[in-house]
Tab-separated table of C-alpha atoms in Angstrom:
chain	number	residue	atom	x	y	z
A	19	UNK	CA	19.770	37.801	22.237
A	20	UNK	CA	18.246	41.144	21.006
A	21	UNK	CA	15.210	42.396	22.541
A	22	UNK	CA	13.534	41.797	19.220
A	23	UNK	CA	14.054	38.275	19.342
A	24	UNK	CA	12.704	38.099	22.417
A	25	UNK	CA	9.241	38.759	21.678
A	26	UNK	CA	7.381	35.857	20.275
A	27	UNK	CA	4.060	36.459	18.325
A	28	UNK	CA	1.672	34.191	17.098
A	29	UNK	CA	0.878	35.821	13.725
A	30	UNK	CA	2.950	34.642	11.000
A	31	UNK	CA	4.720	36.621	8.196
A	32	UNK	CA	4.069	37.017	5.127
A	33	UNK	CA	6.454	35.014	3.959
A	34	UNK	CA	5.452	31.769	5.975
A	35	UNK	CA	1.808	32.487	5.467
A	36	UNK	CA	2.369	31.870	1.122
A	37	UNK	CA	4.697	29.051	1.926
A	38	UNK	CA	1.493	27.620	4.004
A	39	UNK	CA	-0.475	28.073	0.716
A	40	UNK	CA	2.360	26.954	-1.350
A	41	UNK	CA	2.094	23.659	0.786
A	42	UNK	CA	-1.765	23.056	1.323
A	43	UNK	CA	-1.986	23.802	-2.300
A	44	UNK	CA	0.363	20.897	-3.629
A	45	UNK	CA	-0.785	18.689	-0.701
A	46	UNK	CA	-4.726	19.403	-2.144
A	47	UNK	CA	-3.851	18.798	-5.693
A	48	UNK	CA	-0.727	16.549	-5.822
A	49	UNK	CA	-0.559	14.316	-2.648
A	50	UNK	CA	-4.075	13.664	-1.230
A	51	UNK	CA	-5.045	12.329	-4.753
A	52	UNK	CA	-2.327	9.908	-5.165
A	53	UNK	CA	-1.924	8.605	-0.823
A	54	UNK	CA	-4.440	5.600	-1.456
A	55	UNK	CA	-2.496	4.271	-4.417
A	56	UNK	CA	0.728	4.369	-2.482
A	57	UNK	CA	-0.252	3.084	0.515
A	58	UNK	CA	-1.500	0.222	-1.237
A	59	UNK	CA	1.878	0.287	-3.311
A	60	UNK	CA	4.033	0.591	0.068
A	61	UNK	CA	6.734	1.471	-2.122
A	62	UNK	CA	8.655	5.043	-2.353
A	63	UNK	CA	6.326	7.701	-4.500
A	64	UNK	CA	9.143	8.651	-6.430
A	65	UNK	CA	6.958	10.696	-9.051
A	66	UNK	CA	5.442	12.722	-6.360
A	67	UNK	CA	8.976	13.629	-5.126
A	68	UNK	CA	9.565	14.220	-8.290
A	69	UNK	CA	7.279	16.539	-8.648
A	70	UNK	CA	7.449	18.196	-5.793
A	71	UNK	CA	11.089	19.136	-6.772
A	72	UNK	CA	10.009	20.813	-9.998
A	73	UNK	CA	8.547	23.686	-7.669
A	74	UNK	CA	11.268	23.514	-5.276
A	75	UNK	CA	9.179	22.035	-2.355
A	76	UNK	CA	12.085	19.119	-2.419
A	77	UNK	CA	15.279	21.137	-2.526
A	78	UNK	CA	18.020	22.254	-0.057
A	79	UNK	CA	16.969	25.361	-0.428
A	80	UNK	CA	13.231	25.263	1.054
A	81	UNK	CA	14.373	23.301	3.872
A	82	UNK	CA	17.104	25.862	4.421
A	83	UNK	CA	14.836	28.521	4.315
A	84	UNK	CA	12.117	27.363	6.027
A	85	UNK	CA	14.363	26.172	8.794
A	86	UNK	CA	16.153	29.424	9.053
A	87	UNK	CA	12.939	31.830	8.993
A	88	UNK	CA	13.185	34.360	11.765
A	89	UNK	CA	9.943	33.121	13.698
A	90	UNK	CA	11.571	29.950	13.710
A	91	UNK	CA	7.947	28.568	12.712
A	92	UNK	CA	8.347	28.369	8.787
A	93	UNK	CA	9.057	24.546	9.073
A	94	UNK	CA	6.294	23.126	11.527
A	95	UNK	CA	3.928	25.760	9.610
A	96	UNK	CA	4.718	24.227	6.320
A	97	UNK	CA	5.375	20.194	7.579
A	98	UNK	CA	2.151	20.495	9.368
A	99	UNK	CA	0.322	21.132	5.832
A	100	UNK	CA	2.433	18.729	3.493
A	101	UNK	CA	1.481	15.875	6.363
A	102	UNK	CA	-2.462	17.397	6.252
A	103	UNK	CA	-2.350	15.575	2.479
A	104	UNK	CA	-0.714	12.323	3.528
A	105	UNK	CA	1.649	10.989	6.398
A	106	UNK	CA	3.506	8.998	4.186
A	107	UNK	CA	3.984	10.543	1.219
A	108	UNK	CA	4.901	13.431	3.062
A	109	UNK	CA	7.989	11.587	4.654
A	110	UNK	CA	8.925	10.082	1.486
A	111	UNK	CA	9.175	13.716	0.841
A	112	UNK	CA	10.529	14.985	4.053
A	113	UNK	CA	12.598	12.598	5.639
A	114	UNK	CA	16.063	13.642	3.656
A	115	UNK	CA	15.638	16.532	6.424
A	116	UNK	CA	16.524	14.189	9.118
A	117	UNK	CA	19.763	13.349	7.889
A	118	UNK	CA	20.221	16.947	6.431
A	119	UNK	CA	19.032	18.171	9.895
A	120	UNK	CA	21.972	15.957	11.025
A	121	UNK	CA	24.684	17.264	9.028
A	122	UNK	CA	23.882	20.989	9.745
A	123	UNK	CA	23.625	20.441	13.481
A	124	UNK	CA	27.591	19.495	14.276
A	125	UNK	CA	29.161	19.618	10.578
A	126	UNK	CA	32.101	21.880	9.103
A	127	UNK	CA	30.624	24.557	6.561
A	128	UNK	CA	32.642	22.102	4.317
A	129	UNK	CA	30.904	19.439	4.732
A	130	UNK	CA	27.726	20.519	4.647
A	131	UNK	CA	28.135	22.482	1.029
A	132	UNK	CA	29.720	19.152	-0.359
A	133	UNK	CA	27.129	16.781	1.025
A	134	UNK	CA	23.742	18.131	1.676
A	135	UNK	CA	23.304	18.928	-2.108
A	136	UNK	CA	24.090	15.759	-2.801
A	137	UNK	CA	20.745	14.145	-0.527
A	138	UNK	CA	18.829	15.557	-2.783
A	139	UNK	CA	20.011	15.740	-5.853
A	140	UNK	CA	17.827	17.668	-8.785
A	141	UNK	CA	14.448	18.210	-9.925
A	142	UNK	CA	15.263	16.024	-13.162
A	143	UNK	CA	17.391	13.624	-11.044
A	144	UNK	CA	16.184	13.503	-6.901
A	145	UNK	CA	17.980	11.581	-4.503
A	146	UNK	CA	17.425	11.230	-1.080
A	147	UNK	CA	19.025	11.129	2.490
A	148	UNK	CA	18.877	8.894	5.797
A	149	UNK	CA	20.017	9.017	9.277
A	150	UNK	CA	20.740	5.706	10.572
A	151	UNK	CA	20.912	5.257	14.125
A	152	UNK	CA	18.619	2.976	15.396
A	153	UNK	CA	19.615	-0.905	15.834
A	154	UNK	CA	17.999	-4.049	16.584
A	155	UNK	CA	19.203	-3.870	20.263
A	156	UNK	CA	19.352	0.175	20.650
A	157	UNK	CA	16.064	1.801	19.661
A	158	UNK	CA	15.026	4.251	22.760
A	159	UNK	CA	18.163	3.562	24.593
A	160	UNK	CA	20.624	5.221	21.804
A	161	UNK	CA	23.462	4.984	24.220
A	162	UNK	CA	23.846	1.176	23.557
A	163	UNK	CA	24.572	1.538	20.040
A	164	UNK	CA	26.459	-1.300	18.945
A	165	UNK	CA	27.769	-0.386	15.244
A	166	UNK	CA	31.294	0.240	15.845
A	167	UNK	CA	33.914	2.979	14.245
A	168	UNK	CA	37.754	2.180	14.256
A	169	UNK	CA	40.126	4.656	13.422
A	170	UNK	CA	42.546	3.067	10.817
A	171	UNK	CA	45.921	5.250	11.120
A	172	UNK	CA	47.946	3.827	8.677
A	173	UNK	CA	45.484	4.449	6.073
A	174	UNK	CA	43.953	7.736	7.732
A	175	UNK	CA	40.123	6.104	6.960
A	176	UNK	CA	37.483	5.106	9.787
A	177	UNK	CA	36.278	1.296	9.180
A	178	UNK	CA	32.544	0.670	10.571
A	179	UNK	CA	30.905	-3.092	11.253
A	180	UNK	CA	27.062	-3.014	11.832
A	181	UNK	CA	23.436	-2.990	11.016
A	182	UNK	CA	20.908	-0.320	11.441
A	183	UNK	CA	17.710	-0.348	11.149
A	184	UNK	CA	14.408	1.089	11.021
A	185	UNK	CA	16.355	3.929	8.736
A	186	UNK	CA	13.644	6.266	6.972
A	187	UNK	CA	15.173	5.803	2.819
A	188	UNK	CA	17.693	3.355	4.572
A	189	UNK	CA	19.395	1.747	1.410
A	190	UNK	CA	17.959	3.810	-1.060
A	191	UNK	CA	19.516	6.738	-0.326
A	192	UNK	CA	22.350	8.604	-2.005
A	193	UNK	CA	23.993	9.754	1.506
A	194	UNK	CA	23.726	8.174	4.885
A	195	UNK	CA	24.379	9.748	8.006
A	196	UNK	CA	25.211	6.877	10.049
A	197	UNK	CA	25.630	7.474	14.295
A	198	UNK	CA	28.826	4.676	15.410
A	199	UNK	CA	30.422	3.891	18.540
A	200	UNK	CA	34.268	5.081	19.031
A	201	UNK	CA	34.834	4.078	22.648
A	202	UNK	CA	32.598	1.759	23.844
A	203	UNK	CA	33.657	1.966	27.085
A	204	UNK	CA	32.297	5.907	27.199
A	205	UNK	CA	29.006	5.159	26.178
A	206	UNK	CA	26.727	8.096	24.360
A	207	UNK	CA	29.581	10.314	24.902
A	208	UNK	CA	31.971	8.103	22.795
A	209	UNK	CA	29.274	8.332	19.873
A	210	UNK	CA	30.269	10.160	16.427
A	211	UNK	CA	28.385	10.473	12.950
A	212	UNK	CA	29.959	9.852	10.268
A	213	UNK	CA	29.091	10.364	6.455
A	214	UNK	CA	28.219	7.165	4.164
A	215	UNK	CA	28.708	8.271	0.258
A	216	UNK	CA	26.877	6.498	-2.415
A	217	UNK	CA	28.288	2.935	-3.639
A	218	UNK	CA	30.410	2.677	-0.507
A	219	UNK	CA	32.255	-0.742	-0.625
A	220	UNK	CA	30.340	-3.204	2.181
A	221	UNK	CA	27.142	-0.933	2.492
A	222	UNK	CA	24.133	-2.220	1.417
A	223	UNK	CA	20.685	-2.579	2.380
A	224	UNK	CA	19.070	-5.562	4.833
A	225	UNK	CA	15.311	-5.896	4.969
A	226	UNK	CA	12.740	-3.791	3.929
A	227	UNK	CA	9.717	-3.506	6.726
A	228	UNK	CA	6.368	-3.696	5.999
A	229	UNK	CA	4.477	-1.350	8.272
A	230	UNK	CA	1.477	-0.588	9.757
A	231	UNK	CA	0.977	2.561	8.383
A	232	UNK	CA	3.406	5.366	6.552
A	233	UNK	CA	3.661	2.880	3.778
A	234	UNK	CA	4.428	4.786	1.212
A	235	UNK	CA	7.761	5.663	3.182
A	236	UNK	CA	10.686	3.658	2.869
A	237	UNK	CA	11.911	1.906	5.774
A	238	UNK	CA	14.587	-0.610	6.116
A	239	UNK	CA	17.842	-2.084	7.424
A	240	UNK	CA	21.246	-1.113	6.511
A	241	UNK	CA	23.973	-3.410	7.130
A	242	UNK	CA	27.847	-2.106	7.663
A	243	UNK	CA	30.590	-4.673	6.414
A	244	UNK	CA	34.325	-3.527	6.752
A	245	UNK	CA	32.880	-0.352	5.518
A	246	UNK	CA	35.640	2.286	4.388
A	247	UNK	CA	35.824	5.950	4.535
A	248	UNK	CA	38.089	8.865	4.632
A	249	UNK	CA	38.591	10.371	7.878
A	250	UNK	CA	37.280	13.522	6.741
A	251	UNK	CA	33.883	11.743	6.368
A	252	UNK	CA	33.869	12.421	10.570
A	253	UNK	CA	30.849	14.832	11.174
A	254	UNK	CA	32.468	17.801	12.689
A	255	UNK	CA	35.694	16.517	12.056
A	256	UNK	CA	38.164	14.128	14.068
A	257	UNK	CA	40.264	17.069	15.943
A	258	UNK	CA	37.057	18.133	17.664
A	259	UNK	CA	36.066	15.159	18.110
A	260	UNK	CA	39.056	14.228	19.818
A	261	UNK	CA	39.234	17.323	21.998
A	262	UNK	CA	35.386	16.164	23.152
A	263	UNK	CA	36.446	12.785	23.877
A	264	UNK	CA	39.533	13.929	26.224
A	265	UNK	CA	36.836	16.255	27.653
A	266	UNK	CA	34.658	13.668	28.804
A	267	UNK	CA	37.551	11.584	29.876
A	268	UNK	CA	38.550	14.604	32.199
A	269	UNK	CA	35.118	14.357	33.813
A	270	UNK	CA	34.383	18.082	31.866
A	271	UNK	CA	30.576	17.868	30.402
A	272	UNK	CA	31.130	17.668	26.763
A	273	UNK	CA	27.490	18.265	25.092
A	274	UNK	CA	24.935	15.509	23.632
A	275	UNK	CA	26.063	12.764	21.810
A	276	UNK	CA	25.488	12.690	17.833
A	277	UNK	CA	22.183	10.995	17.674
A	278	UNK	CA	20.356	13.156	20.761
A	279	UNK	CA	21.570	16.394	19.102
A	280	UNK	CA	19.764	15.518	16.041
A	281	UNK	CA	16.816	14.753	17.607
A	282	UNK	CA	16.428	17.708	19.655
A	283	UNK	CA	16.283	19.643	17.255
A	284	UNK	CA	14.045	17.535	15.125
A	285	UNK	CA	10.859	16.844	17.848
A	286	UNK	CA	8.849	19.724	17.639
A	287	UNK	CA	8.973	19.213	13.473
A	288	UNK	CA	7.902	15.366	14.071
A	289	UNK	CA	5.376	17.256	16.379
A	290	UNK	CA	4.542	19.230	13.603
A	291	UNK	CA	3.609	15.824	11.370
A	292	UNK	CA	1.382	14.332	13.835
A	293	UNK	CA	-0.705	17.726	13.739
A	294	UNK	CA	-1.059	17.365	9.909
A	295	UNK	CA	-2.517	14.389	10.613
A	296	UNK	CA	-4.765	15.041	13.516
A	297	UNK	CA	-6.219	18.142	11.362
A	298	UNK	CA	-6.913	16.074	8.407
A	299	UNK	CA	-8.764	13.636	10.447
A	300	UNK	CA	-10.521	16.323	12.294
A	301	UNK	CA	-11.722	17.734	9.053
A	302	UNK	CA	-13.204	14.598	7.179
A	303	UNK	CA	-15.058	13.931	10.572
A	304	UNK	CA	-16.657	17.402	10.227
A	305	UNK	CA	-17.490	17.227	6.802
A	306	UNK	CA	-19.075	13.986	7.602
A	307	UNK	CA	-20.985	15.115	10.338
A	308	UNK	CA	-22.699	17.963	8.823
A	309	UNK	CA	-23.633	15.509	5.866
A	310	UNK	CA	-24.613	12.664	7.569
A	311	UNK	CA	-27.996	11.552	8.682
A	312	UNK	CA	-29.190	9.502	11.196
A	313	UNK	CA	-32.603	9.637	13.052
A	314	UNK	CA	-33.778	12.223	10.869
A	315	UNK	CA	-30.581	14.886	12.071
A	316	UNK	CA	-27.214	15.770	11.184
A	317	UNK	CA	-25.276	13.190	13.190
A	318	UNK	CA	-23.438	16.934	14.176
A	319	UNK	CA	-26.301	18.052	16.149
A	320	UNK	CA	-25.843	15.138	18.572
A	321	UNK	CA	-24.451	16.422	21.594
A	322	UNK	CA	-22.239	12.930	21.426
A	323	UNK	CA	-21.026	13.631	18.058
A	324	UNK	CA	-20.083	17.779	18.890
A	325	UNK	CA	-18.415	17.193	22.248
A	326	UNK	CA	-16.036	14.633	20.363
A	327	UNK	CA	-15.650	17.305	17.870
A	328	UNK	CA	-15.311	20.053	20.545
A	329	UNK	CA	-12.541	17.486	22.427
A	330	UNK	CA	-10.469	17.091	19.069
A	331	UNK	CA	-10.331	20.886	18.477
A	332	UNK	CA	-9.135	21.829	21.675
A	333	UNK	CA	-6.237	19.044	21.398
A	334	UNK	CA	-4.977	20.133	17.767
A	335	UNK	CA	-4.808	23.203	18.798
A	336	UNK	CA	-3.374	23.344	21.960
A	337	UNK	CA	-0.953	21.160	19.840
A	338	UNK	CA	-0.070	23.739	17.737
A	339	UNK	CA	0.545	26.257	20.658
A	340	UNK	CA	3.262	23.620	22.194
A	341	UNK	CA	4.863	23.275	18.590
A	342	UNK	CA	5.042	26.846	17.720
A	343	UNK	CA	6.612	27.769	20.847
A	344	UNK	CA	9.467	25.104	20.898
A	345	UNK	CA	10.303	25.859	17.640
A	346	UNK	CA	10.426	29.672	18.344
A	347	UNK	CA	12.390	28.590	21.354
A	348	UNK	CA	14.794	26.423	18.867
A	349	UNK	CA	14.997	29.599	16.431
A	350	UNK	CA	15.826	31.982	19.068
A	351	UNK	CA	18.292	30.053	21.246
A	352	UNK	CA	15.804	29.656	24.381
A	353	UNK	CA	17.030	26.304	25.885
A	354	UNK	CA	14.782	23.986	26.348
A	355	UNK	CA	15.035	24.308	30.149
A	356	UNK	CA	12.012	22.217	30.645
A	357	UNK	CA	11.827	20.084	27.585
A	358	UNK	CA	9.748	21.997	25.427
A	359	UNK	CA	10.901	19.849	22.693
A	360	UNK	CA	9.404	16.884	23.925
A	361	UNK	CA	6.002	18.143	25.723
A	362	UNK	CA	5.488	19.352	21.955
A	363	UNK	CA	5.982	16.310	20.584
A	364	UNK	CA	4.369	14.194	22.982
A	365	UNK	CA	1.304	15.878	22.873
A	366	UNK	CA	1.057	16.056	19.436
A	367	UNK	CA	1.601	12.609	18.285
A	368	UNK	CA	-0.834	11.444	21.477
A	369	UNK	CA	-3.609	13.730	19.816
A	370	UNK	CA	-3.188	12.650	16.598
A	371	UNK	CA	-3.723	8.588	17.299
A	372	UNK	CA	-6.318	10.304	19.910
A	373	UNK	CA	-8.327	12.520	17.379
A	374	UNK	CA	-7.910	9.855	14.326
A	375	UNK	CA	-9.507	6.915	16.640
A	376	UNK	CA	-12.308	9.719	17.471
A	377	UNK	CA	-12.514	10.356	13.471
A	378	UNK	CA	-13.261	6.757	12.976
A	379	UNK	CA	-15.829	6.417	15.869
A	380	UNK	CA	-17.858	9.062	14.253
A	381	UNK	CA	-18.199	7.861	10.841
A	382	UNK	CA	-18.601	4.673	12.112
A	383	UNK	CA	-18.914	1.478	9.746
A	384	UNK	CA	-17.594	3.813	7.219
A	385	UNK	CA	-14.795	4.911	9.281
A	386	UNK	CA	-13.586	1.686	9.668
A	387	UNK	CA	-12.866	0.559	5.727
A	388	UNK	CA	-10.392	1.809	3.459
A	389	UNK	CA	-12.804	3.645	1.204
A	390	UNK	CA	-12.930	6.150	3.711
A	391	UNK	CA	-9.168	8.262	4.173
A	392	UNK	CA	-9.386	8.043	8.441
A	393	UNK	CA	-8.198	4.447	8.342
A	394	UNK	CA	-5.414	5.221	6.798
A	395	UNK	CA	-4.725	8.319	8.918
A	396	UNK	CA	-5.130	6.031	11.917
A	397	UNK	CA	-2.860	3.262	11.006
A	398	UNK	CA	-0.088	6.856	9.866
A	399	UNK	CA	-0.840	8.287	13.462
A	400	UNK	CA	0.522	5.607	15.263
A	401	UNK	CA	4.100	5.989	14.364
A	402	UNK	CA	4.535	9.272	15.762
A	403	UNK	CA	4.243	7.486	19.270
A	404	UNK	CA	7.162	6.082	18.357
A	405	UNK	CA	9.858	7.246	16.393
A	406	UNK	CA	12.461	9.472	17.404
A	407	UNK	CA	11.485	8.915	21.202
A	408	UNK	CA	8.347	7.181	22.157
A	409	UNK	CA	5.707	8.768	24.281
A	410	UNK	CA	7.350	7.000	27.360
A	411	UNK	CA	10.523	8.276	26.205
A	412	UNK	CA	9.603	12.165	26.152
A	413	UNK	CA	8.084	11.610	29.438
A	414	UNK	CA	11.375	10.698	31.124
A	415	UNK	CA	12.839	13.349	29.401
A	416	UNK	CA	10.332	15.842	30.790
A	417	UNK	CA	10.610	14.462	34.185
A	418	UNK	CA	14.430	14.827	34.457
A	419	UNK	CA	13.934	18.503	33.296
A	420	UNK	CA	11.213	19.511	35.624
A	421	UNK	CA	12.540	17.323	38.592
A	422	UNK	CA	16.329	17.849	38.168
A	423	UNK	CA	16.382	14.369	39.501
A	424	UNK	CA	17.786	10.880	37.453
A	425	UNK	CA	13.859	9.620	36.598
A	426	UNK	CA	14.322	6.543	35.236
């Protein structure tokens, strides 16, 4: 690592700060208008993706881009602003990353020119991507996934039997990453990922949930019936795979298994959402308390009301601080020796369910209905406690890096 990339600076470049502007921008103009309609809707805001692919905001090549931006801070910079204008339009709009994030992390260069296109198709036709890895008995505890893989020799194709669920675009998607068992009997380290194309003979879609909040996000089960594909359609390819396997049969350390790579490399971007969030609660409950009157004051000038204010601040950004530096960290190569990943995370998603509840306390009444936005940036906040690792989750993983010892 040069000593160039070794320096990490809080000032952004030029070209991060327009693709900020570029973001608050659209999520001002196209997304906050339209996230009370969709919520209500809870169905996928296909327009808005629509439109949001017109100016390339939903294209392989902003998330390429932004991903790839020397700081390393292009994506939480940008996420952070699309998710300011509405949690779950935003993932509607975002979550083909996941799955793209997937592919790029352990794929062959072929793969990943022939398939991440296709997740998201073009601005007059957009498509979308999922990762599928969680399951109704393997949510947190990803090494007892159940969906299985069988290599079929004779026909050279891997056959997978399953359901997932909780899969962001599960169903609707035009690729699915989907994380499978291969040895059972190795656990994680038996794990692959494997590529699901479009109109795949026994794939199809289970139940669709009805959530709490980031409703206007797609979320459902996929189910996995004698399932057929290619052995080709291995992420990263069967050799390697099978040169990790005999690793780990050696006893030899053989690196994370498929679904804990992705989401390494995916926490301090989820981080990133939850900040959105937290900001755009923080700032209605300013506004609001500069207008709002009670006992003959600005409910601001209450100490009460101005030490909440002065608590949220401090949270979002110290937020921010933990983001930007695990992503640098990500950018640069810096391991995450003491799970950076996860204490950005963590904090982040705890301050935004922290900072919208506070939101809601100071408008009050108001706070609580749905003709104010902080409801529905409550109910959104919630999520981020949860998916990809829940806060109790990325604690354990932060004790096992800062103990060395098995934490369970």
């Amino acid at each position: 690592m040069s000593d160039a990339a070794k320096s990490f600076s809080l000032e952004l470049t030029e070209d991060v700060r327009d693709a900020q502007a570029w973001c608050h921008e659209f999520a001002r103009d196209v997304i906050r208008p339209a996230a009370e309609e969709w919520d209500e809707r809870e169905e996928t805001p296909w327009p808005i993706i629509q439109e949001a692919a017109k100016i390339g905001l939903y294209s392989l090549d902003f998330f390429a881009t932004q991903s790839f931006e020397d700081s390393g801070l292009g994506i939480p910079v940008t996420f952070e602003e699309l998710y300011w204008g509405d949690a779950g339009i935003a993932l509607a709009i975002t979550g083909t990353g996941l799955a793209a994030a997937s592919l790029a992390a352990t794929g062959t260069p072929e793969q990943i020119a022939e398939w991440a296109p296709q997740m998201f198709g073009t601005p007059d036709d957009v498509k979308l991507g999922a990762f599928c890895a969680s399951e109704p008995g393997a949510g947190s505890d990803v090494g007892s996934i159940r969906c299985r893989a069988v290599y079929d020799e004779a026909s050279d194709e891997w056959v997978l039997n399953g359901t997932k669920t909780w899969a962001t675009n599960g169903g609707i998607a035009e690729v699915h990453i989907v994380v499978a068992s291969v040895y059972p009997e190795l656990g994680s380290r038996g794990q692959a990922s494997f590529i699901i194309p479009p109109n795949t003979p026994g794939f199809s879609q289970g139940q669709k949930f009805k959530k709490h909040g980031i409703r206007a996000s797609h979320t459902a089960e996929v189910i996995l019936d004698n399932v057929r594909i290619p052995s080709r359609l291995l992420i990263g390819g069967k050799e390697k795979f099978d040169a990790r396997v005999a690793r780990t049969r050696e006893g030899a350390k053989a690196g994370g298994q498929a679904a804990m790579k992705t989401f390494e490399t995916t926490r301090p971007t989820v981080g990133a959402m939850a900040l959105g969030v937290a900001r755009a609660a923080y700032d209605y409950a300013l506004d609001y308390s500069r207008e709002r009157e009670q006992f003959g004051k600005k409910i601001g000038d209450f100490q009460a009301i101005a030490f909440k204010l002065a608590d949220m601040k401090v949270r979002i950004d110290a937020s921010r601080l933990l983001i930007w530096r695990a992503s640098w960290m990500a950018r640069q190569g810096v391991p995450f020796h003491n799970a950076e990943g996860s204490m950005a995370k963590l904090h982040a998603s705890e301050t935004a369910v922290r900072v919208t509840e506070e939101a809601i306390q100071i408008l009050g009444g108001n706070g609580y209905t749905r003709d104010y936005p902080v409801e529905r940036m409550h109910r959104d906040s919630k999520i981020f406690t949860i998916f990809e690792g829940t806060s109790e989750i990325q604690r354990l993983v932060i004790g096992r890096a800062v103990t060395g010892l098995p934490v369970r």
